[in-house]
Amino acid sequence: MLPARFDTRAGSSERVQTAAAQRLSRRGVLVTPGAHGVRSPLVAAVVQPPEPVSDAYEHALAAERLRSARVLGLLRFVGITIASGLNLLLPEVMHETRALQADVRLFAYYWLAAAAVFWANRRSGRIAYLVGLDIAVVDMPFVFLLQWDVVARNPGVAAPAVWSVVFYMLLIMAAAFSLQTWRIFLAAGIGGALEVVLLSLAHVDRQFIAGTVAVIGGVAAMCAYNAWRTIHFVHTVADEHRRRERLARYFSPQLASRLDKMGDSISAGETRDVTILFSDIRDFTVLSESLTGDQVVAMLNEYHGRMVETIFAAGGTLDKFMGDGIMAYFGAPVAQPDHAERAVSCALAMQAELARLNAERTQRGDPPLRMGIGVHTGTVVVGDIGSPRRREYTAIGDAVNVAARIERLTKLHGMGILVSEETRRRVGHTIRFSPAPPTPVPGKAEPLRTYVPVGDGAETSAHPSTAGPPVT
């Protein structure tokens, strides 16, 4: 459960956004606050906006590298322990191998270094992130010194130098645990150079040396390519998860399923004819001042959850939360010829759902909530809008501003729902309306004409007596 960030709306500087986003328990829909909100002067729990996808991806990759580093540290420590034991005991059992026995003291130092790195990996994440570098600067030199001692004591015997290439290739593969190509090539470069020195000391043919270098380079290239593919796969999975989460955040499960098949085409901006719905809790500032921050968040979570379910049931798109307010629209990203009727029916259903919620609140001894809803139909631009680090699928345009003004007029006229003249015209005769008094609004030459929808034979105004006769 994430409390919302604070924000303000022009003309309401004293009202501060406090609302919360939540994971809707019934649909698993992650919803987050928007940028237009305004409400109570609370300073309850505040968190930062959701982590950018790129940052989340980097953190997940870093966590995977940390786990890989610690697994590698354990495997290396166990392997060196076994190797040092064999180096110590095998010559006692098979006397013919004594000439190939590495310096026991040097092996002991190597074991101590491996133990220290293993312990440091478990204790410090920063040390663990050095995986790949420790192989280049610790393991590669120790392998060289151990094999150099054997080669120096056995002149004319090329086997120890030749076999050391196997150890270097294994170490290059281990460096691939870092999932960083430059560390893989660094280990390969150091290992290849040391192997060339060993083979030269053993007087191995130059063509064999060149072939060995090519093999080491090929192993490094394959490991680097595999690391790159792994990173690319993780990024692809994270991007797909982000896309699915974004769909679930704004759309109902049924609509999200349809949009999922459309891919990223919904992200492109386009002009659409839609119906916008704004809702707002009446007297939220006064109500919130009598509650604690936790109580405000719990109340908003319950209220938003019920309203979002109602919006999704009507086929609407959730745009954002604005404190105690909600912005939604109908007709995008999937075209809905009846978007105006859907929006008005949704507004009526939201008021009915609020009545059911208030019945539950009354039983708990909580004060009832009142809500105003404004609905307007017009042309907007919809698409992914924002910075590269944070984008939101939203609608912008004058129609959005008009819908917000109509929502504010519900308080002025004492109505539960007001719709614009354009919305009433689009709905036609499927829903009956009563006219509200025309109201001048800033930026409009003519007074704004609004109407009250009549659902189930009853007007949805807060004061029915103020409405005029029904208009069909």
Short mmCIF file of C-alpha atoms in Angstrom, two decimals:
data_model
loop_
_atom_site.label_atom_id
_atom_site.label_comp_id
_atom_site.label_asym_id
_atom_site.label_seq_id
_atom_site.Cartn_x
_atom_site.Cartn_y
_atom_site.Cartn_z
CA MET A 1 0.00 0.00 0.00
CA LEU A 2 1.62 3.20 -1.14
CA PRO A 3 0.58 6.64 0.10
CA ALA A 4 0.48 9.21 -2.64
CA ARG A 5 2.90 12.04 -3.26
CA PHE A 6 1.72 15.56 -2.52
CA ASP A 7 0.62 17.97 -5.27
CA THR A 8 -1.55 21.05 -5.74
CA ARG A 9 -4.07 22.36 -8.29
CA ALA A 10 -4.18 25.94 -9.53
CA GLY A 11 -6.55 28.04 -7.44
CA SER A 12 -6.48 25.67 -4.47
CA SER A 13 -3.09 26.29 -2.87
CA GLU A 14 -4.35 25.45 0.62
CA ARG A 15 -5.43 21.99 -0.37
CA VAL A 16 -2.70 19.36 -0.54
CA GLN A 17 -2.83 15.95 -2.11
CA THR A 18 -2.73 13.10 0.41
CA ALA A 19 -4.19 10.16 -1.38
CA ALA A 20 -2.85 6.73 -1.74
CA ALA A 21 -2.28 4.24 -4.46
CA GLN A 22 -2.97 0.59 -3.72
CA ARG A 23 -2.92 -2.91 -5.05
CA LEU A 24 -6.55 -3.74 -5.63
CA SER A 25 -6.99 -7.00 -3.83
CA ARG A 26 -9.56 -8.42 -6.17
CA ARG A 27 -7.79 -7.75 -9.48
CA GLY A 28 -4.19 -7.19 -8.52
CA VAL A 29 -4.26 -3.75 -10.19
CA LEU A 30 -1.50 -1.37 -9.19
CA VAL A 31 -2.81 2.20 -9.14
CA THR A 32 -0.73 5.26 -8.42
CA PRO A 33 -1.50 8.94 -7.80
CA GLY A 34 -1.64 11.47 -10.57
CA ALA A 35 -0.32 14.94 -10.99
CA HIS A 36 -3.38 17.18 -10.80
CA GLY A 37 -4.59 16.38 -7.35
CA VAL A 38 -5.47 18.54 -4.43
CA ARG A 39 -6.83 17.84 -1.09
CA SER A 40 -6.30 17.82 2.66
CA PRO A 41 -3.41 19.55 4.44
CA LEU A 42 -2.19 16.31 5.91
CA VAL A 43 1.39 15.26 6.26
CA ALA A 44 0.75 11.56 6.64
CA ALA A 45 3.09 8.94 5.32
CA VAL A 46 4.67 10.14 2.10
CA VAL A 47 6.73 8.04 -0.30
CA GLN A 48 8.47 8.71 -3.56
CA PRO A 49 6.83 7.97 -6.90
CA PRO A 50 7.19 4.43 -8.19
CA GLU A 51 10.70 3.45 -9.09
CA PRO A 52 11.51 3.96 -12.78
CA VAL A 53 11.57 0.77 -14.79
CA SER A 54 15.22 1.26 -15.77
CA ASP A 55 16.22 1.61 -12.10
CA ALA A 56 14.21 -1.44 -11.10
CA TYR A 57 15.86 -3.41 -13.89
CA GLU A 58 19.34 -2.31 -12.78
CA HIS A 59 18.61 -3.20 -9.18
CA ALA A 60 17.30 -6.63 -10.15
CA LEU A 61 20.37 -7.25 -12.30
CA ALA A 62 22.66 -6.11 -9.48
CA ALA A 63 20.90 -8.47 -7.08
CA GLU A 64 21.38 -11.35 -9.54
CA ARG A 65 25.07 -10.49 -9.86
CA LEU A 66 25.38 -10.49 -6.08
CA ARG A 67 23.82 -13.94 -5.82
CA SER A 68 26.05 -15.24 -8.62
CA ALA A 69 29.14 -13.80 -6.96
CA ARG A 70 28.39 -15.52 -3.69
CA VAL A 71 27.64 -18.82 -5.37
CA LEU A 72 30.89 -18.52 -7.32
CA GLY A 73 32.79 -17.69 -4.13
CA LEU A 74 31.47 -20.85 -2.50
CA LEU A 75 32.20 -23.04 -5.53
CA ARG A 76 35.71 -21.62 -5.87
CA PHE A 77 36.50 -22.12 -2.20
CA VAL A 78 35.29 -25.73 -2.31
CA GLY A 79 37.18 -26.36 -5.58
CA ILE A 80 40.45 -24.93 -4.28
CA THR A 81 40.05 -26.90 -1.06
CA ILE A 82 39.68 -30.11 -3.05
CA ALA A 83 42.57 -29.21 -5.36
CA SER A 84 44.90 -28.38 -2.48
CA GLY A 85 43.97 -31.63 -0.77
CA LEU A 86 44.71 -33.64 -3.91
CA ASN A 87 47.98 -31.76 -4.40
CA LEU A 88 48.98 -32.71 -0.87
CA LEU A 89 47.74 -36.32 -0.71
CA LEU A 90 47.97 -37.67 -4.26
CA PRO A 91 51.81 -37.76 -4.37
CA GLU A 92 51.75 -39.81 -1.15
CA VAL A 93 49.52 -42.38 -2.83
CA MET A 94 50.95 -42.24 -6.36
CA HIS A 95 54.67 -41.60 -6.04
CA GLU A 96 55.11 -41.07 -9.77
CA THR A 97 53.15 -37.79 -9.48
CA ARG A 98 55.55 -36.21 -6.99
CA ALA A 99 57.41 -34.43 -9.76
CA LEU A 100 54.20 -32.65 -10.73
CA GLN A 101 53.30 -31.61 -7.20
CA ALA A 102 52.89 -27.84 -6.82
CA ASP A 103 54.44 -25.90 -3.96
CA VAL A 104 52.38 -26.80 -0.88
CA ARG A 105 53.05 -23.48 0.84
CA LEU A 106 51.98 -21.54 -2.26
CA PHE A 107 48.83 -23.66 -2.44
CA ALA A 108 48.19 -22.83 1.22
CA TYR A 109 48.44 -19.12 0.45
CA TYR A 110 46.05 -19.60 -2.46
CA TRP A 111 43.60 -21.41 -0.19
CA LEU A 112 43.82 -18.64 2.40
CA ALA A 113 43.20 -16.01 -0.30
CA ALA A 114 40.15 -17.96 -1.57
CA ALA A 115 38.86 -18.29 2.00
CA ALA A 116 39.30 -14.56 2.58
CA VAL A 117 37.46 -13.68 -0.64
CA PHE A 118 34.68 -16.14 0.24
CA TRP A 119 34.30 -14.64 3.72
CA ALA A 120 34.36 -11.08 2.35
CA ASN A 121 31.70 -11.97 -0.26
CA ARG A 122 29.38 -13.19 2.44
CA ARG A 123 29.97 -10.15 4.64
CA SER A 124 29.99 -7.34 2.09
CA GLY A 125 27.91 -6.80 -1.02
CA ARG A 126 30.49 -4.35 -2.35
CA ILE A 127 33.21 -7.01 -2.26
CA ALA A 128 30.88 -9.49 -3.93
CA TYR A 129 30.32 -7.07 -6.82
CA LEU A 130 34.04 -7.41 -7.64
CA VAL A 131 33.45 -10.90 -9.05
CA GLY A 132 35.43 -11.23 -12.26
CA LEU A 133 38.03 -8.75 -11.09
CA ASP A 134 39.13 -11.03 -8.24
CA ILE A 135 39.53 -13.85 -10.76
CA ALA A 136 41.77 -11.67 -12.91
CA VAL A 137 43.97 -10.37 -10.07
CA VAL A 138 43.90 -13.30 -7.62
CA ASP A 139 43.13 -16.63 -9.29
CA MET A 140 44.97 -16.10 -12.57
CA PRO A 141 48.31 -15.10 -10.91
CA PHE A 142 48.10 -17.92 -8.35
CA VAL A 143 47.48 -20.52 -11.06
CA PHE A 144 50.44 -19.12 -12.98
CA LEU A 145 52.77 -19.27 -9.95
CA LEU A 146 51.70 -22.81 -9.08
CA GLN A 147 52.22 -24.05 -12.65
CA TRP A 148 55.41 -22.01 -13.12
CA ASP A 149 56.92 -23.82 -10.13
CA VAL A 150 56.07 -27.20 -11.65
CA VAL A 151 57.36 -26.23 -15.12
CA ALA A 152 60.60 -24.87 -13.66
CA ARG A 153 61.24 -28.13 -11.78
CA ASN A 154 60.49 -30.25 -14.83
CA PRO A 155 62.42 -28.80 -17.80
CA GLY A 156 61.47 -30.31 -21.10
CA VAL A 157 58.07 -31.51 -19.78
CA ALA A 158 55.30 -29.58 -21.52
CA ALA A 159 52.32 -31.30 -19.91
CA PRO A 160 51.98 -28.97 -16.87
CA ALA A 161 52.02 -25.87 -19.09
CA VAL A 162 49.60 -27.42 -21.58
CA TRP A 163 47.19 -28.56 -18.92
CA SER A 164 47.13 -25.11 -17.32
CA VAL A 165 45.10 -23.82 -20.27
CA VAL A 166 42.18 -25.88 -18.92
CA PHE A 167 42.36 -24.05 -15.59
CA TYR A 168 42.46 -20.68 -17.33
CA MET A 169 39.41 -21.52 -19.43
CA LEU A 170 37.51 -22.58 -16.31
CA LEU A 171 38.45 -19.30 -14.66
CA ILE A 172 37.22 -17.35 -17.69
CA MET A 173 33.90 -19.18 -17.45
CA ALA A 174 33.79 -18.29 -13.76
CA ALA A 175 34.35 -14.63 -14.65
CA ALA A 176 31.18 -14.84 -16.74
CA PHE A 177 29.25 -14.94 -13.45
CA SER A 178 29.85 -11.19 -13.30
CA LEU A 179 27.55 -10.71 -16.33
CA GLN A 180 29.93 -7.97 -17.46
CA THR A 181 31.72 -8.55 -20.73
CA TRP A 182 34.68 -6.30 -19.98
CA ARG A 183 35.53 -8.33 -16.90
CA ILE A 184 35.35 -11.52 -18.93
CA PHE A 185 37.76 -10.14 -21.52
CA LEU A 186 40.01 -8.76 -18.78
CA ALA A 187 40.29 -12.21 -17.22
CA ALA A 188 40.85 -13.74 -20.66
CA GLY A 189 43.56 -11.22 -21.48
CA ILE A 190 45.47 -11.82 -18.27
CA GLY A 191 44.98 -15.58 -18.45
CA GLY A 192 46.06 -15.72 -22.10
CA ALA A 193 49.21 -13.70 -21.40
CA LEU A 194 50.20 -15.88 -18.45
CA GLU A 195 49.52 -19.04 -20.43
CA VAL A 196 51.78 -17.81 -23.23
CA VAL A 197 54.56 -17.30 -20.65
CA LEU A 198 54.11 -20.83 -19.30
CA LEU A 199 54.12 -22.41 -22.74
CA SER A 200 57.20 -20.41 -23.68
CA LEU A 201 59.00 -21.59 -20.54
CA ALA A 202 58.13 -25.14 -21.50
CA HIS A 203 59.48 -24.49 -25.05
CA VAL A 204 56.19 -25.40 -26.69
CA ASP A 205 55.85 -24.86 -30.44
CA ARG A 206 54.74 -21.35 -31.42
CA GLN A 207 51.90 -22.66 -33.55
CA PHE A 208 50.51 -24.47 -30.52
CA ILE A 209 50.85 -21.27 -28.50
CA ALA A 210 48.94 -19.33 -31.16
CA GLY A 211 46.24 -21.98 -31.23
CA THR A 212 45.97 -21.89 -27.44
CA VAL A 213 45.54 -18.11 -27.48
CA ALA A 214 42.83 -18.47 -30.12
CA VAL A 215 41.01 -21.06 -28.00
CA ILE A 216 41.15 -18.82 -24.93
CA GLY A 217 39.85 -15.92 -27.00
CA GLY A 218 37.03 -18.06 -28.38
CA VAL A 219 35.99 -19.19 -24.92
CA ALA A 220 35.97 -15.56 -23.75
CA ALA A 221 33.88 -14.50 -26.75
CA MET A 222 31.31 -17.25 -26.13
CA CYS A 223 31.10 -16.37 -22.44
CA ALA A 224 30.72 -12.67 -23.24
CA TYR A 225 28.00 -13.41 -25.81
CA ASN A 226 26.15 -15.61 -23.34
CA ALA A 227 26.37 -12.89 -20.69
CA TRP A 228 25.05 -10.33 -23.18
CA ARG A 229 22.18 -12.62 -24.14
CA THR A 230 21.35 -13.18 -20.49
CA ILE A 231 21.24 -9.45 -19.81
CA HIS A 232 19.15 -8.88 -22.93
CA PHE A 233 16.74 -11.61 -21.86
CA VAL A 234 16.38 -10.12 -18.37
CA HIS A 235 15.72 -6.71 -19.90
CA THR A 236 13.12 -8.17 -22.28
CA VAL A 237 11.33 -9.95 -19.44
CA ALA A 238 11.40 -6.80 -17.31
CA ASP A 239 10.03 -4.74 -20.19
CA GLU A 240 7.22 -7.24 -20.78
CA HIS A 241 6.41 -7.24 -17.06
CA ARG A 242 6.33 -3.43 -17.12
CA ARG A 243 3.97 -3.43 -20.09
CA ARG A 244 1.60 -5.92 -18.49
CA GLU A 245 1.69 -4.03 -15.20
CA ARG A 246 0.93 -0.78 -17.00
CA LEU A 247 -2.08 -2.35 -18.71
CA ALA A 248 -3.38 -3.74 -15.42
CA ARG A 249 -2.84 -0.35 -13.81
CA TYR A 250 -5.15 1.57 -16.14
CA PHE A 251 -7.55 -0.95 -17.65
CA SER A 252 -9.96 -3.66 -16.61
CA PRO A 253 -8.66 -7.24 -16.96
CA GLN A 254 -10.83 -7.84 -20.03
CA LEU A 255 -9.61 -4.67 -21.76
CA ALA A 256 -6.03 -5.28 -20.68
CA SER A 257 -6.18 -8.72 -22.30
CA ARG A 258 -7.24 -7.14 -25.60
CA LEU A 259 -4.61 -4.43 -25.40
CA ASP A 260 -1.91 -6.98 -24.59
CA LYS A 261 -2.37 -8.40 -28.09
CA MET A 262 -1.92 -4.93 -29.57
CA GLY A 263 1.62 -4.62 -28.18
CA ASP A 264 3.12 -1.16 -27.72
CA SER A 265 0.88 0.47 -30.33
CA ILE A 266 -1.25 1.97 -27.56
CA SER A 267 1.73 4.04 -26.40
CA ALA A 268 1.70 6.24 -29.50
CA GLY A 269 -0.14 9.52 -29.13
CA GLU A 270 -3.39 9.89 -31.04
CA THR A 271 -6.40 12.18 -31.17
CA ARG A 272 -9.56 10.59 -29.83
CA ASP A 273 -13.16 11.54 -29.17
CA VAL A 274 -13.75 10.47 -25.57
CA THR A 275 -15.91 11.17 -22.55
CA ILE A 276 -14.02 12.26 -19.44
CA LEU A 277 -15.23 11.66 -15.89
CA PHE A 278 -13.97 13.52 -12.81
CA SER A 279 -15.08 12.57 -9.31
CA ASP A 280 -14.37 14.22 -5.98
CA ILE A 281 -15.25 13.63 -2.31
CA ARG A 282 -17.21 16.52 -0.82
CA ASP A 283 -15.73 18.33 2.22
CA PHE A 284 -12.73 16.04 2.24
CA THR A 285 -10.51 18.67 3.85
CA VAL A 286 -12.76 19.03 6.90
CA LEU A 287 -13.23 15.26 7.16
CA SER A 288 -9.52 14.48 6.91
CA GLU A 289 -8.58 16.99 9.60
CA SER A 290 -10.46 14.88 12.15
CA LEU A 291 -8.59 11.69 11.16
CA THR A 292 -5.06 10.42 11.50
CA GLY A 293 -2.89 9.91 8.44
CA ASP A 294 -3.38 6.13 8.58
CA GLN A 295 -7.14 6.53 8.80
CA VAL A 296 -7.20 8.88 5.79
CA VAL A 297 -5.13 6.43 3.73
CA ALA A 298 -7.35 3.50 4.75
CA MET A 299 -10.51 5.44 3.91
CA LEU A 300 -9.19 6.49 0.50
CA ASN A 301 -8.00 2.98 -0.29
CA GLU A 302 -11.45 1.59 0.41
CA TYR A 303 -13.19 4.36 -1.51
CA HIS A 304 -10.84 4.24 -4.51
CA GLY A 305 -11.04 0.47 -4.66
CA ARG A 306 -14.82 0.48 -4.92
CA MET A 307 -14.88 3.31 -7.46
CA VAL A 308 -12.17 1.80 -9.68
CA GLU A 309 -14.01 -1.51 -9.78
CA THR A 310 -17.10 0.36 -10.92
CA ILE A 311 -15.17 2.25 -13.61
CA PHE A 312 -13.61 -0.97 -14.90
CA ALA A 313 -16.99 -2.70 -14.92
CA ALA A 314 -18.25 0.04 -17.25
CA GLY A 315 -15.25 -0.39 -19.57
CA GLY A 316 -13.56 2.84 -18.51
CA THR A 317 -9.86 3.69 -18.38
CA LEU A 318 -8.42 4.88 -15.09
CA ASP A 319 -6.26 7.92 -15.78
CA LYS A 320 -5.09 8.85 -12.31
CA PHE A 321 -5.90 9.46 -8.67
CA MET A 322 -5.80 13.09 -7.54
CA GLY A 323 -5.90 12.93 -3.79
CA ASP A 324 -9.52 12.04 -3.08
CA GLY A 325 -10.41 12.67 -6.74
CA ILE A 326 -10.43 10.29 -9.70
CA MET A 327 -10.03 10.97 -13.41
CA ALA A 328 -11.23 8.37 -15.91
CA TYR A 329 -12.33 8.38 -19.51
CA PHE A 330 -14.23 6.24 -21.98
CA GLY A 331 -13.50 5.70 -25.67
CA ALA A 332 -9.72 5.14 -25.50
CA PRO A 333 -7.45 3.36 -26.08
CA VAL A 334 -10.07 1.03 -27.58
CA ALA A 335 -12.82 2.85 -29.45
CA GLN A 336 -16.28 2.71 -27.83
CA PRO A 337 -19.09 4.22 -29.94
CA ASP A 338 -21.26 4.49 -26.84
CA HIS A 339 -18.57 6.08 -24.65
CA ALA A 340 -20.83 8.95 -23.55
CA GLU A 341 -23.56 6.60 -22.39
CA ARG A 342 -20.98 4.40 -20.67
CA ALA A 343 -19.57 7.36 -18.76
CA VAL A 344 -22.95 8.61 -17.54
CA SER A 345 -24.04 5.09 -16.58
CA CYS A 346 -20.74 4.70 -14.74
CA ALA A 347 -21.36 7.95 -12.83
CA LEU A 348 -24.78 6.68 -11.74
CA ALA A 349 -23.24 3.33 -10.74
CA MET A 350 -20.52 5.11 -8.75
CA GLN A 351 -23.11 7.03 -6.75
CA ALA A 352 -24.99 3.78 -6.12
CA GLU A 353 -21.76 2.08 -5.02
CA LEU A 354 -21.01 5.02 -2.71
CA ALA A 355 -24.45 4.56 -1.12
CA ARG A 356 -23.57 0.91 -0.39
CA LEU A 357 -20.19 1.95 0.99
CA ASN A 358 -21.83 4.57 3.20
CA ALA A 359 -24.20 1.93 4.59
CA GLU A 360 -21.15 -0.07 5.67
CA ARG A 361 -19.44 3.00 7.06
CA THR A 362 -22.53 3.91 9.07
CA GLN A 363 -22.58 0.45 10.62
CA ARG A 364 -18.96 0.94 11.65
CA GLY A 365 -19.72 4.35 13.12
CA ASP A 366 -17.88 6.25 10.40
CA PRO A 367 -19.32 9.40 8.80
CA PRO A 368 -20.83 8.96 5.32
CA LEU A 369 -19.06 10.30 2.25
CA ARG A 370 -20.53 12.56 -0.44
CA MET A 371 -19.22 12.69 -3.96
CA GLY A 372 -19.56 14.99 -6.96
CA ILE A 373 -19.02 13.75 -10.51
CA GLY A 374 -18.52 15.82 -13.66
CA VAL A 375 -18.76 14.33 -17.15
CA HIS A 376 -17.87 15.92 -20.49
CA THR A 377 -17.38 14.67 -24.05
CA GLY A 378 -14.76 16.12 -26.36
CA THR A 379 -11.57 15.62 -28.36
CA VAL A 380 -8.33 14.88 -26.52
CA VAL A 381 -4.85 13.53 -27.20
CA VAL A 382 -4.13 10.20 -25.49
CA GLY A 383 -0.84 8.35 -25.21
CA ASP A 384 2.22 7.74 -23.05
CA ILE A 385 3.18 11.21 -21.84
CA GLY A 386 6.04 12.17 -19.54
CA SER A 387 9.80 11.93 -19.21
CA PRO A 388 11.87 8.91 -20.24
CA ARG A 389 12.12 7.94 -16.56
CA ARG A 390 8.42 8.27 -15.78
CA ARG A 391 5.56 8.04 -18.25
CA GLU A 392 1.82 7.73 -17.83
CA TYR A 393 -0.87 6.80 -20.29
CA THR A 394 -3.11 9.86 -20.02
CA ALA A 395 -5.39 12.27 -21.85
CA ILE A 396 -4.73 15.97 -22.39
CA GLY A 397 -6.77 18.73 -23.98
CA ASP A 398 -9.40 21.37 -23.31
CA ALA A 399 -12.06 18.70 -22.85
CA VAL A 400 -10.21 17.50 -19.74
CA ASN A 401 -10.28 21.02 -18.27
CA VAL A 402 -13.99 21.37 -18.99
CA ALA A 403 -14.75 18.06 -17.29
CA ALA A 404 -12.81 19.18 -14.21
CA ARG A 405 -14.77 22.47 -14.11
CA ILE A 406 -18.07 20.63 -14.36
CA GLU A 407 -17.06 18.46 -11.44
CA ARG A 408 -16.43 21.61 -9.38
CA LEU A 409 -19.85 22.94 -10.41
CA THR A 410 -21.53 19.96 -8.71
CA LYS A 411 -20.64 21.53 -5.38
CA LEU A 412 -21.88 24.95 -6.46
CA HIS A 413 -25.25 23.59 -7.61
CA GLY A 414 -25.55 20.92 -4.92
CA MET A 415 -25.72 18.10 -7.47
CA GLY A 416 -24.27 14.60 -7.26
CA ILE A 417 -23.68 14.38 -11.02
CA LEU A 418 -23.47 16.97 -13.77
CA VAL A 419 -22.88 16.29 -17.45
CA SER A 420 -22.16 18.73 -20.24
CA GLU A 421 -24.57 19.56 -23.04
CA GLU A 422 -22.36 17.68 -25.51
CA THR A 423 -22.46 14.55 -23.39
CA ARG A 424 -26.24 14.79 -23.03
CA ARG A 425 -26.55 15.15 -26.80
CA ARG A 426 -24.34 12.09 -27.41
CA VAL A 427 -26.28 9.96 -24.93
CA GLY A 428 -29.54 10.68 -26.68
CA HIS A 429 -32.76 9.25 -25.24
CA THR A 430 -31.28 6.26 -23.42
CA ILE A 431 -30.94 8.29 -20.20
CA ARG A 432 -33.24 11.12 -19.04
CA PHE A 433 -31.76 14.42 -17.85
CA SER A 434 -32.84 17.48 -15.87
CA PRO A 435 -31.24 20.86 -16.71
CA ALA A 436 -29.05 22.65 -14.18
CA PRO A 437 -28.66 26.45 -14.12
CA PRO A 438 -26.18 27.69 -16.79
CA THR A 439 -22.99 28.91 -15.16
CA PRO A 440 -20.30 31.30 -16.48
CA VAL A 441 -16.83 29.77 -16.33
CA PRO A 442 -13.41 31.36 -16.95
CA GLY A 443 -12.19 31.06 -20.52
CA LYS A 444 -15.65 30.44 -22.00
CA ALA A 445 -17.68 33.14 -23.77
CA GLU A 446 -21.00 31.44 -23.12
CA PRO A 447 -22.28 30.11 -19.79
CA LEU A 448 -21.68 26.42 -19.37
CA ARG A 449 -24.91 24.42 -19.71
CA THR A 450 -25.01 21.24 -17.63
CA TYR A 451 -27.57 18.53 -16.90
CA VAL A 452 -28.40 16.09 -14.13
CA PRO A 453 -28.89 12.47 -15.25
CA VAL A 454 -31.94 10.66 -13.89
CA GLY A 455 -31.32 7.00 -13.18
CA ASP A 456 -33.85 4.40 -12.08
CA GLY A 457 -36.57 7.06 -11.82
CA ALA A 458 -34.71 9.15 -9.24
CA GLU A 459 -32.51 12.18 -9.72
CA THR A 460 -28.97 11.87 -8.49
CA SER A 461 -28.67 15.41 -7.19
CA ALA A 462 -27.89 16.20 -3.60
CA HIS A 463 -30.99 18.49 -3.57
CA PRO A 464 -33.60 17.10 -5.99
CA SER A 465 -35.90 20.05 -5.50
CA THR A 466 -33.38 22.34 -7.23
CA ALA A 467 -33.65 20.50 -10.53
CA GLY A 468 -35.99 21.50 -13.27
CA PRO A 469 -38.33 19.28 -15.23
CA PRO A 470 -36.80 16.34 -17.08
CA VAL A 471 -35.49 16.97 -20.57
CA THR A 472 -35.71 14.11 -23.05
#
